[in-house]
Structure formats: C-alpha cells, structure tokens
CSV table of C-alpha atoms and ligand atoms in Angstrom, one decimal:
chain,number,residue,atom,x,y,z
D,1,MET,CA,102.0,25.1,127.9
D,2,ARG,CA,101.1,25.8,124.3
D,3,ALA,CA,99.6,23.5,122.2
D,4,HIS,CA,101.9,21.9,119.5
D,5,TRP,CA,100.7,19.7,116.1
D,6,ARG,CA,100.6,15.7,116.9
D,7,THR,CA,102.7,15.2,113.8
D,8,ARG,CA,105.1,16.8,111.5
D,9,THR,CA,102.6,17.1,109.0
D,10,GLY,CA,100.3,19.0,111.5
D,11,PHE,CA,101.1,22.6,110.0
D,12,ILE,CA,100.8,21.4,106.1
D,13,ILE,CA,97.4,19.7,106.8
D,14,ALA,CA,95.8,22.4,108.9
D,15,ALA,CA,96.9,25.2,106.7
D,16,ALA,CA,96.3,23.9,103.4
D,17,GLY,CA,92.7,23.2,105.0
D,18,SER,CA,92.3,26.8,105.4
D,19,ALA,CA,93.5,27.6,102.4
D,20,VAL,CA,91.5,25.3,100.3
D,21,GLY,CA,88.1,26.6,100.3
D,22,LEU,CA,85.3,28.3,98.4
D,23,GLY,CA,87.7,30.3,97.2
D,24,ASN,CA,89.2,27.4,95.4
D,25,ILE,CA,86.2,25.5,94.2
D,26,TRP,CA,83.8,28.3,94.0
D,27,ARG,CA,85.4,31.6,93.2
D,28,PHE,CA,88.4,30.1,91.0
D,29,PRO,CA,86.6,28.8,88.3
D,30,TYR,CA,84.6,31.5,87.5
D,31,MET,CA,87.1,34.0,87.6
D,32,ALA,CA,89.4,31.6,85.6
D,33,GLY,CA,86.0,31.8,83.2
D,34,GLU,CA,85.5,35.4,83.4
D,35,ASN,CA,89.1,36.4,82.7
D,36,GLY,CA,90.3,34.7,80.0
D,37,GLY,CA,91.0,31.3,81.1
D,38,ALA,CA,94.5,30.0,81.0
D,39,ALA,CA,96.1,33.6,80.9
D,40,PHE,CA,94.4,34.1,84.3
D,41,ILE,CA,95.5,30.7,85.5
D,42,LEU,CA,98.9,31.6,84.8
D,43,ILE,CA,99.3,35.0,86.1
D,44,TYR,CA,97.5,33.7,89.1
D,45,LEU,CA,100.1,30.6,89.6
D,46,ALA,CA,103.1,33.0,89.2
D,47,LEU,CA,101.4,35.5,92.1
D,48,ILE,CA,100.8,32.2,94.3
D,49,PHE,CA,104.4,31.0,94.2
D,50,THR,CA,106.3,34.1,94.5
D,51,LEU,CA,104.3,36.7,96.6
D,52,GLY,CA,101.9,34.2,98.2
D,53,PHE,CA,104.7,32.0,99.1
D,54,SER,CA,106.6,34.8,100.3
D,55,VAL,CA,103.7,36.2,102.6
D,56,LEU,CA,102.6,32.8,104.0
D,57,MET,CA,106.4,31.9,105.3
D,58,ALA,CA,106.2,35.5,106.7
D,59,GLU,CA,103.2,34.8,108.8
D,60,GLN,CA,104.1,31.3,109.7
D,61,ALA,CA,107.8,32.5,110.9
D,62,MET,CA,106.0,35.0,113.1
D,63,GLY,CA,103.9,32.4,114.6
D,64,ARG,CA,106.6,29.9,115.0
D,65,ALA,CA,109.3,32.7,116.4
D,66,SER,CA,106.8,34.1,118.8
D,67,GLN,CA,104.7,30.7,119.7
D,68,HIS,CA,101.9,33.3,120.3
D,69,SER,CA,98.9,34.0,118.4
D,70,PRO,CA,98.8,37.4,116.1
D,71,VAL,CA,98.8,40.1,119.0
D,72,ARG,CA,100.9,38.7,121.2
D,73,ALA,CA,103.4,37.7,118.2
D,74,PHE,CA,103.6,41.1,117.2
D,75,ARG,CA,103.8,42.2,120.7
D,76,SER,CA,106.8,39.7,121.5
D,77,LEU,CA,108.7,40.5,118.7
D,78,LYS,CA,108.6,44.4,118.9
D,79,GLY,CA,105.6,45.7,121.0
D,80,GLY,CA,104.9,49.6,120.4
D,81,PHE,CA,102.0,50.0,118.1
D,82,TRP,CA,102.5,46.9,116.0
D,83,PRO,CA,100.2,44.9,117.7
D,84,VAL,CA,97.3,46.7,116.0
D,85,PHE,CA,98.1,44.6,113.2
D,86,GLY,CA,97.5,41.7,115.1
D,87,MET,CA,94.2,43.0,115.9
D,88,ILE,CA,93.2,43.8,112.9
D,89,GLY,CA,93.5,40.5,111.6
D,90,VAL,CA,91.5,38.8,114.6
D,91,LEU,CA,89.1,41.5,113.5
D,92,THR,CA,89.3,40.3,109.8
D,93,ALA,CA,88.6,36.9,110.9
D,94,PHE,CA,85.8,38.1,113.2
D,95,VAL,CA,83.8,39.6,110.1
D,96,ILE,CA,84.6,37.0,107.7
D,97,LEU,CA,83.1,34.1,109.2
D,98,PRO,CA,79.5,35.2,110.0
D,99,PHE,CA,79.3,35.6,105.7
D,100,TYR,CA,81.1,32.6,105.3
D,101,SER,CA,79.4,30.3,107.2
D,102,VAL,CA,76.2,31.7,105.3
D,103,VAL,CA,77.4,30.3,102.6
D,104,GLY,CA,79.2,27.4,103.8
D,105,GLY,CA,75.0,26.8,105.3
D,106,TRP,CA,74.4,27.2,101.3
D,107,THR,CA,76.5,24.5,99.9
D,108,LEU,CA,75.0,22.4,103.0
D,109,GLY,CA,71.7,23.1,102.0
D,110,TYR,CA,72.6,22.6,98.2
D,111,ILE,CA,73.7,18.7,99.6
D,112,TRP,CA,70.2,18.3,100.8
D,113,LYS,CA,68.3,20.1,97.5
D,114,SER,CA,70.6,17.8,95.2
D,115,ILE,CA,69.2,14.8,97.1
D,116,GLU,CA,65.5,16.2,96.5
D,117,GLY,CA,66.5,16.8,93.1
D,118,VAL,CA,65.3,20.1,92.8
D,119,ALA,CA,68.7,22.1,92.7
D,120,ARG,CA,68.2,22.3,88.9
D,121,GLU,CA,65.0,24.0,89.0
D,122,LYS,CA,64.7,27.3,87.4
D,123,GLY,CA,64.7,30.1,90.3
D,124,ALA,CA,65.7,27.2,92.8
D,125,PHE,CA,68.6,29.1,94.0
D,126,GLY,CA,67.3,32.4,94.5
D,127,ALA,CA,64.2,31.0,96.2
D,128,PHE,CA,66.5,29.0,98.7
D,129,ILE,CA,68.8,31.9,99.7
D,130,SER,CA,66.2,34.0,100.3
D,131,ASP,CA,64.3,31.8,102.6
D,132,GLY,CA,65.5,33.2,105.7
D,133,GLY,CA,64.5,30.3,107.9
D,134,LEU,CA,66.1,27.6,106.3
D,135,THR,CA,69.0,29.5,105.4
D,136,ILE,CA,69.5,30.4,108.9
D,137,LEU,CA,69.1,26.8,110.1
D,138,PHE,CA,71.8,25.7,107.7
D,139,HIS,CA,74.0,28.4,108.5
D,140,ALA,CA,73.2,27.1,112.3
D,141,ILE,CA,74.4,23.8,111.4
D,142,PHE,CA,77.3,24.7,109.6
D,143,MET,CA,78.5,26.8,112.5
D,144,ALA,CA,77.9,24.2,114.9
D,145,MET,CA,80.5,22.0,113.3
D,146,THR,CA,82.9,24.4,112.9
D,147,ILE,CA,82.7,25.2,116.5
D,148,TRP,CA,82.5,21.4,117.6
D,149,ILE,CA,86.0,20.9,115.9
D,150,VAL,CA,87.6,23.9,117.3
D,151,HIS,CA,86.2,23.4,120.5
D,152,SER,CA,88.0,20.1,120.8
D,153,GLY,CA,91.4,21.8,120.6
D,154,VAL,CA,94.5,22.0,118.2
D,155,ARG,CA,95.2,18.2,118.2
D,156,ASN,CA,91.9,16.2,118.7
D,157,GLY,CA,90.1,19.0,117.1
D,158,ILE,CA,91.4,20.7,114.0
D,159,GLU,CA,94.7,18.5,113.1
D,160,LYS,CA,92.6,15.7,113.5
D,161,TRP,CA,89.5,16.6,111.4
D,162,THR,CA,91.6,18.4,108.9
D,163,ARG,CA,93.3,15.2,108.0
D,164,VAL,CA,90.2,13.2,107.5
D,165,LEU,CA,88.6,15.9,105.5
D,166,LEU,CA,90.9,17.1,103.1
D,167,THR,CA,91.6,13.3,102.3
D,168,LEU,CA,87.7,13.1,101.6
D,169,LEU,CA,88.0,16.5,99.8
D,170,LEU,CA,90.8,15.0,97.4
D,171,VAL,CA,89.1,12.0,96.4
D,172,LEU,CA,86.0,13.4,96.1
D,173,LEU,CA,87.4,15.9,93.4
D,174,ILE,CA,89.5,13.3,91.5
D,175,LEU,CA,86.4,11.2,91.2
D,176,LEU,CA,84.5,13.9,90.0
D,177,ALA,CA,87.6,15.4,87.4
D,178,ILE,CA,87.4,11.7,86.3
D,179,ARG,CA,83.6,11.8,85.5
D,180,VAL,CA,83.7,14.8,84.1
D,181,LEU,CA,86.5,14.5,81.7
D,182,LEU,CA,84.9,11.7,80.1
D,183,LEU,CA,82.0,13.6,79.0
D,184,PRO,CA,81.7,13.8,75.4
D,185,GLY,CA,82.8,17.6,74.7
D,186,ALA,CA,84.6,18.0,77.4
D,187,GLU,CA,87.8,18.8,75.5
D,188,LYS,CA,86.5,22.5,74.5
D,189,GLY,CA,86.4,23.2,78.3
D,190,ILE,CA,90.1,21.5,78.7
D,191,GLU,CA,91.1,23.8,75.6
D,192,PHE,CA,89.7,26.8,77.2
D,193,PHE,CA,91.5,26.1,80.6
D,194,PHE,CA,95.0,25.5,78.8
D,195,SER,CA,95.3,27.7,76.3
D,196,PRO,CA,95.8,31.1,76.9
D,197,ASP,CA,94.5,34.1,75.5
D,198,PHE,CA,96.5,37.2,76.6
D,199,SER,CA,94.7,39.8,74.9
D,200,LYS,CA,92.1,39.6,77.7
D,201,VAL,CA,94.7,40.2,80.3
D,202,THR,CA,93.9,44.0,81.7
D,203,GLU,CA,95.1,45.5,84.8
D,204,ASP,CA,91.7,44.5,86.3
D,205,THR,CA,92.9,40.7,85.3
D,206,ILE,CA,95.9,41.1,87.3
D,207,HIS,CA,94.4,43.1,90.2
D,208,ALA,CA,91.6,40.0,90.5
D,209,ALA,CA,94.5,37.1,90.3
D,210,LEU,CA,96.3,39.2,93.2
D,211,SER,CA,93.3,39.5,95.7
D,212,GLN,CA,92.2,35.9,94.6
D,213,ALA,CA,96.0,34.5,95.6
D,214,PHE,CA,95.9,36.4,99.2
D,215,PHE,CA,92.0,35.3,99.9
D,216,SER,CA,93.1,31.5,98.6
D,217,LEU,CA,96.0,31.2,100.9
D,218,SER,CA,94.1,32.9,103.8
D,219,LEU,CA,96.7,35.3,104.0
D,220,GLY,CA,96.6,38.5,106.2
D,221,MET,CA,94.5,37.6,109.2
D,222,GLY,CA,96.8,35.8,110.9
D,223,VAL,CA,95.6,32.2,110.4
D,224,MET,CA,98.8,31.3,109.6
D,225,ILE,CA,100.7,33.1,112.5
D,226,THR,CA,98.0,31.4,114.9
D,227,TYR,CA,99.0,27.8,112.9
D,228,GLY,CA,102.5,28.9,112.8
D,229,SER,CA,102.5,29.4,116.5
D,230,TYR,CA,101.4,25.6,116.9
D,231,MET,CA,104.7,24.1,115.4
D,232,SER,CA,108.1,23.6,117.0
D,233,ARG,CA,111.5,24.6,115.6
D,234,GLU,CA,113.2,21.4,114.0
D,235,LYS,CA,112.2,22.0,110.6
D,236,PRO,CA,113.0,24.6,107.7
D,237,LEU,CA,110.0,26.4,107.0
D,238,ALA,CA,110.1,26.7,103.0
D,239,GLY,CA,109.1,23.2,102.6
D,240,ASP,CA,106.0,23.2,104.2
D,241,ALA,CA,105.0,26.9,103.0
D,242,ALA,CA,105.5,25.5,99.2
D,243,SER,CA,103.6,22.3,100.4
D,244,VAL,CA,100.7,24.2,101.3
D,245,VAL,CA,100.8,26.4,98.4
D,246,GLY,CA,101.2,23.3,96.4
D,247,LEU,CA,98.3,22.0,97.6
D,248,ASP,CA,96.2,24.9,97.0
D,249,SER,CA,96.9,25.8,93.6
D,250,MET,CA,96.3,22.1,92.9
D,251,VAL,CA,92.9,21.9,93.9
D,252,ALA,CA,92.0,25.6,92.5
D,253,ILE,CA,93.1,23.5,89.1
D,254,LEU,CA,91.4,20.3,89.6
D,255,ALA,CA,88.3,22.5,90.7
D,256,GLY,CA,88.9,24.3,87.4
D,257,LEU,CA,89.2,21.1,85.4
D,258,VAL,CA,85.9,19.5,87.0
D,259,ILE,CA,83.6,22.9,86.8
D,260,LEU,CA,84.7,24.6,83.4
D,261,PRO,CA,84.7,21.1,80.8
D,262,ALA,CA,81.4,20.2,82.7
D,263,VAL,CA,80.1,23.6,81.6
D,264,PHE,CA,81.2,23.5,78.2
D,265,ALA,CA,80.0,19.8,77.5
D,266,PHE,CA,76.6,20.9,77.9
D,267,GLY,CA,77.0,24.2,76.0
D,268,LEU,CA,76.2,26.3,79.1
D,269,ASP,CA,78.0,29.7,79.6
D,270,PRO,CA,81.5,29.5,81.6
D,271,LYS,CA,81.0,33.4,82.6
D,272,ALA,CA,78.1,33.2,84.8
D,273,GLY,CA,80.1,34.5,87.7
D,274,PRO,CA,79.1,33.8,91.3
D,275,SER,CA,75.9,31.6,90.1
D,276,LEU,CA,78.5,29.1,88.1
D,277,THR,CA,78.4,26.6,91.1
D,278,PHE,CA,74.8,27.2,92.2
D,279,ILE,CA,72.7,27.3,89.0
D,280,THR,CA,74.8,26.5,86.0
D,281,LEU,CA,76.5,23.6,87.6
D,282,PRO,CA,72.8,21.7,89.0
D,283,GLU,CA,71.7,22.4,85.3
D,284,VAL,CA,74.9,20.2,84.3
D,285,PHE,CA,74.1,17.5,87.0
D,286,ALA,CA,70.8,17.4,85.8
D,287,GLN,CA,71.6,16.4,82.3
D,288,MET,CA,74.7,14.0,83.0
D,289,PRO,CA,74.3,10.5,83.7
D,290,GLY,CA,74.3,9.5,87.1
D,291,GLY,CA,74.2,13.5,87.6
D,292,LYS,CA,72.0,13.0,91.2
D,293,ILE,CA,74.8,11.1,92.6
D,294,PHE,CA,77.7,13.4,91.5
D,295,GLY,CA,75.7,16.4,92.5
D,296,VAL,CA,75.2,15.3,96.1
D,297,LEU,CA,79.3,14.5,96.2
D,298,PHE,CA,79.9,17.9,94.3
D,299,PHE,CA,78.1,19.7,97.2
D,300,LEU,CA,79.2,17.6,99.9
D,301,MET,CA,82.8,18.1,98.7
D,302,LEU,CA,82.1,22.2,98.9
D,303,THR,CA,80.9,21.9,102.5
D,304,VAL,CA,83.9,19.6,103.5
D,305,ALA,CA,86.1,22.8,102.1
D,306,ALA,CA,84.5,25.4,103.7
D,307,LEU,CA,84.5,23.4,106.9
D,308,THR,CA,88.6,23.2,107.1
D,309,SER,CA,88.4,27.0,106.3
D,310,SER,CA,85.8,28.2,108.8
D,311,ILE,CA,87.3,26.2,111.4
D,312,SER,CA,90.7,28.1,110.9
D,313,LEU,CA,88.9,31.5,111.2
D,314,LEU,CA,87.3,30.5,114.8
D,315,GLU,CA,90.7,29.4,115.8
D,316,VAL,CA,92.0,32.8,115.2
D,317,VAL,CA,90.0,34.4,117.4
D,318,THR,CA,89.7,32.0,119.8
D,319,ALA,CA,93.0,32.0,120.1
D,320,HIS,CA,93.4,35.2,120.6
D,321,LEU,CA,90.8,35.3,123.4
D,322,GLU,CA,92.6,32.3,125.2
D,323,ASP,CA,96.2,33.9,125.0
D,324,GLU,CA,95.4,37.6,125.7
D,325,TYR,CA,92.8,36.7,128.7
D,326,GLN,CA,94.1,33.6,129.9
D,327,LEU,CA,90.7,32.0,129.2
D,328,SER,CA,90.2,28.3,128.5
D,329,ARG,CA,89.2,26.8,125.3
D,330,VAL,CA,85.8,25.0,125.4
D,331,PRO,CA,83.8,28.0,126.5
D,332,THR,CA,85.9,30.5,124.5
D,333,SER,CA,85.4,29.2,121.1
D,334,ILE,CA,81.5,28.3,122.0
D,335,GLY,CA,81.3,32.2,122.9
D,336,ALA,CA,83.2,33.2,120.1
D,337,GLY,CA,81.2,31.2,117.5
D,338,LEU,CA,78.1,32.1,119.1
D,339,LEU,CA,78.5,35.6,118.8
D,340,MET,CA,79.7,35.0,115.1
D,341,PHE,CA,76.4,33.3,114.5
D,342,LEU,CA,74.3,35.9,115.5
D,343,LEU,CA,76.4,38.3,113.2
D,344,GLY,CA,75.4,35.9,110.2
D,345,ILE,CA,72.1,36.0,110.9
D,346,PRO,CA,71.7,39.4,109.2
D,347,CYS,CA,73.8,38.3,106.4
D,348,ALA,CA,71.7,35.3,105.5
D,349,LEU,CA,68.7,37.7,105.5
D,350,SER,CA,70.6,40.0,103.0
D,351,PHE,CA,68.7,38.1,100.4
D,352,GLY,CA,65.3,38.0,101.5
D,353,ALA,CA,63.8,39.5,104.4
D,354,MET,CA,66.8,42.2,104.8
D,355,SER,CA,67.5,43.0,101.4
D,356,ASP,CA,66.5,45.9,101.6
D,357,VAL,CA,68.2,47.2,104.8
D,358,THR,CA,71.4,48.6,103.5
D,359,LEU,CA,74.1,50.7,105.0
D,360,PHE,CA,76.5,52.7,102.5
D,361,GLY,CA,74.4,51.2,99.6
D,362,MET,CA,75.2,47.6,100.8
D,363,THR,CA,73.4,44.9,102.4
D,364,PHE,CA,74.8,43.5,105.2
D,365,PHE,CA,76.4,40.5,103.8
D,366,ASP,CA,78.0,43.2,100.9
D,367,LEU,CA,79.2,45.0,103.6
D,368,MET,CA,81.1,42.7,105.8
D,369,ASP,CA,82.8,41.1,102.4
D,370,TYR,CA,83.6,44.6,101.3
D,371,LEU,CA,84.7,45.7,105.0
D,372,SER,CA,87.1,42.4,105.3
D,373,GLY,CA,88.0,41.5,101.8
D,374,LYS,CA,88.9,45.3,100.6
D,375,ILE,CA,89.8,47.4,103.8
D,376,LEU,CA,90.9,45.0,106.7
D,377,LEU,CA,92.3,42.2,104.9
D,378,PRO,CA,94.8,44.2,102.9
D,379,LEU,CA,95.6,46.6,105.9
D,380,GLY,CA,96.6,43.4,108.1
D,381,ALA,CA,98.5,41.9,104.9
D,382,MET,CA,100.5,45.2,104.7
D,383,GLY,CA,101.1,45.3,108.2
D,384,ILE,CA,102.2,41.8,108.6
D,385,THR,CA,104.8,42.1,105.7
D,386,PHE,CA,106.2,45.5,106.2
D,387,PHE,CA,106.7,44.7,110.0
D,388,VAL,CA,108.8,41.1,108.8
D,389,GLY,CA,110.8,42.9,105.9
D,390,TRP,CA,111.8,46.0,108.1
D,391,VAL,CA,111.0,45.8,112.0
D,392,ALA,CA,111.2,42.1,112.7
D,393,TRP,CA,113.6,40.8,110.4
D,394,SER,CA,116.7,39.7,112.2
D,395,ARG,CA,114.7,37.5,114.3
D,396,VAL,CA,112.2,36.2,112.0
D,397,VAL,CA,115.1,35.2,109.3
D,398,GLN,CA,116.6,32.9,112.2
D,399,GLU,CA,113.2,30.5,111.7
D,400,LEU,CA,113.9,30.0,108.1
D,401,ASN,CA,115.9,26.8,108.9
D,402,GLY,CA,115.0,26.6,112.5
D,403,GLU,CA,117.2,24.5,114.9
D,404,GLN,CA,119.4,23.8,112.0
D,405,GLY,CA,120.5,27.1,111.9
D,406,GLY,CA,122.2,29.4,109.3
D,407,ILE,CA,120.5,31.5,107.0
D,408,PRO,CA,119.5,30.2,103.4
D,409,GLY,CA,121.2,32.2,100.3
D,410,TRP,CA,117.5,33.2,99.1
D,411,ALA,CA,116.8,34.8,102.3
D,412,SER,CA,117.5,38.3,101.0
D,413,LEU,CA,114.9,37.7,97.9
D,414,TRP,CA,112.5,36.7,100.5
D,415,ARG,CA,113.1,39.9,102.3
D,416,LEU,CA,112.4,41.9,99.3
D,417,MET,CA,109.3,40.4,98.8
D,418,CYS,CA,108.2,41.2,102.2
D,419,ALA,CA,110.0,44.5,102.4
D,420,VAL,CA,109.0,46.1,99.1
D,421,ILE,CA,107.0,44.4,96.6
D,422,ALA,CA,104.5,42.9,98.8
D,423,PRO,CA,103.8,46.2,100.7
D,424,LEU,CA,103.4,48.1,97.2
D,425,LEU,CA,101.2,45.5,95.5
D,426,ILE,CA,98.9,45.2,98.7
D,427,LEU,CA,98.7,49.0,98.8
D,428,TRP,CA,97.7,48.8,95.1
D,429,ILE,CA,95.1,45.8,96.0
D,430,MET,CA,93.5,48.1,98.4
D,431,PHE,CA,93.2,51.5,96.5
D,432,GLU,CA,91.9,49.8,93.4
D,433,GLY,CA,89.6,47.9,95.4
D,434,ILE,CA,88.1,50.9,97.0
D,435,ALA,CA,88.0,53.0,94.0
D,436,GLY,CA,86.7,50.2,91.7
B,501,LIG,N1,91.1,30.4,101.9
B,501,LIG,C1,89.7,30.4,102.1
B,501,LIG,C2,89.3,30.0,100.7
B,501,LIG,O1,90.0,29.9,99.8
B,501,LIG,C3,89.3,31.6,102.4
B,501,LIG,C4,89.6,31.8,104.0
B,501,LIG,C5,90.4,33.0,104.0
B,501,LIG,C6,90.0,31.1,104.8
B,501,LIG,C7,90.9,33.7,105.0
B,501,LIG,C8,90.4,31.5,106.1
B,501,LIG,C9,91.1,32.7,106.0
B,501,LIG,O2,88.1,29.8,100.8
C-alpha cells in the first residue's frame, strides 16, 4: 500500500517546505537587489501566481492521479517514451542535492562561525569555503540529517519534521523582520523594496524572474509529482497549490524585508550578489545591538530552510528506486544519500583544493549547477507541462475537483498554460540560459 500524508495539510506543509529554501532566503533578496527591487518583485509575483501555480498543479495532479513517483507516473498515464521525462526529473534531483547539501553545510558552518563571532572578519567566507576538511564535515552533517528524516518515512519523517521545521522557520523569520524593521535607517530598504523602478527591467530581468520562479517552487524535477502521489483524492487541487505558492512568496518577501533594510540601514551595498548573505549580513549583524544572537538565529533559519528542501530532493530519488525496484526505504535512502554525499565532495572542494580542476571551463560545483539548472530542469519541466497539456489531459483534468467530480470553468485556462505558454517560456529560459 502506498504511503499517504497523515493529515489534510500534509501536502501543503511538505511541498511548502520543499519550495521554501535557499532560493527564497539567499537568492531572492540579492536578485531583487540586483534587478531594480520592487519591479523585479512584481514581475516575479505575477509569474509565480500564474505560470508557477499552473505548473505546480500539473505536477501535483500527475502524482495524485497516478499514485506513483515520476517515472511510473508517466508510464501509467501514457507510457511510450514519456517516462524519459520522469527519469530526467530523478536525475536532476540527483545532481542538485550534492551541491545543495554543500551550501546547506555552509549555512550550518555559519551558525558556528556566528557563535564564535568570526563570521564578519574580512575574508572569513572565502577562507571558510576553501577549507576542504571543514566544508566536507558540515556537508556530511547536513546530509546525515537529510537522510535521517527521509529514512523515517513519509509520515514520521517528512511530514512530521517539515511541520516542526517550517513553523520554526516562520517564527525565526518574523522575529528577525521585527528586529530589522526597528533599526534606524531601515526605511530606505523598505522604500527600495516597495517602489518599482521599471526602467531597470530588461529581458534579463524577466528571464531571471522566470528561472527563479521555477527553482523556488521546486518545479521540473518531480518533487511535486512525488509529493502529490502521497495525496488521497478527496479535495480539489487548486487550494493546496495556491497555499504553497502563497507561503513560498511570503517567505521570499519576508526574507527580502529582513535582508535589504538591514543592508541599507548600515549603508552597505544591496547589489553584492551571492555574497550578500554570507559576507554583507555578518557585517550588518556585527554592527547591530544584539547582533550576535540574531546572526546565529539567521543562519539557523537558513539551515532549516535548506533542510526541508534537501529532504524533498532525496525523497524523489528514494521514492523512484523504491517504486521501480521494489526496494525498501531504509537501505535505499541511506544508499542514495551516501552516493550523493560522495558526489558532493568534489563540489565542496571546488572552492579550494579542486578550484583548478575544470571541465568545459567550470569547476565541479558550477558544472553540477549548470547541468541541473540550465539543462535538466528546463527539459524536465517542458516534458511535464507538454505532457499534461497535450497527452494526459483528459485523465489529469479529472483531478482538479477530486472526488467531488466535474471540471471547473477555469480548467481551459490552465490547459492553455500547460500546453502552450509554459513550454514556450521554458524553451526561452533554456536557450537564453545556454546562450548567456
Ligand atoms: N525550492 C528550493 C529553494 O528555493 C530549491 C529546490 C529546488 C528544492 C528543487 C527542491 C527541488 O531553495
């Protein structure tokens, strides 16, 4: 018998946990900072609530309709060559988790660095990520926690832990937001966040917002197919999908409201890019009263966010192996997790001992990031949306209302999204990504 979520909100909690991650807290604020603040945020929100919502529901419906993990979901809904797209999804998760876990290890390491009080020292971040022994150790701890949760099962691992962790994350985030908004000078950051400058919007802005929307909602690799397969059919789908999109964007915006006003209040550069979190923020915390505690809480929050996402990646691979080869969960999750831990080692070393080892001009870390984000993820997402829009439509559309039956009026709009708009936009992301 297939496992099912224990509670009615099981899917929302687990899927929101997957969606809310480093993408929301680490990536979104610096992307907004680099792309004109509010204008980027508005475009992002528009995309996530239309396109993101549609694709999320497409995946969720495939999972719930088939009650299978990605490859078998494609097979049972149609067969032919279609399961290849499920395989691409599993492969994407397999490629993302190793380097995601390395970054998860950095966040863990920064809890410790913040306690020690050395996080703000000049060059601290560079020195930390180039220290192979240390980063591999934290990567190992992070991966061990991921494996622990997934090996405990859908209900007692994923659902139970994500509920606890997501609650903790929201509490921490609200606490941090209140602290930061009370800082003198925070208004400038809020203003930057809420007054759109559309002159900064270029094709690149839209491209960036679009790929961020996909990454942030964990789309294109079968996470939502897998989590959808643990749902039973009573309820209409749209409410759950909307809650996930709502929670995901709420966290991104709150994270932006913590990070950007803090950066402005101390006159630092909001366009610092990826180093905004690891270099600029420790600087902010060092200057603010009670900063040490808030620094520790911030990196704790980041670790928690990363963990609820990493478990969904391991779950995709585990569920696939379980379903395809009738393996049992405990050895499968441990074995797959160990393999991904090993693959993460050269990623961890990419900033130190192996920084000179490159393939196609990229370090191992960058190569894994490129391969998953620019090639595999768009391919998988295109396969899924096209499949739902054209091939499995008549079966999948039945899922919208679940056991209540009937097809809601807006279903044709959803179909237009899946069949035409999403595949075209994804094709565009892919070409731009590879050409750029
Ligand atoms: N959505 C996660 C984030 O925002 C990343 C992720 C992508 C997790 C794909 C799982 C699958 O960080």
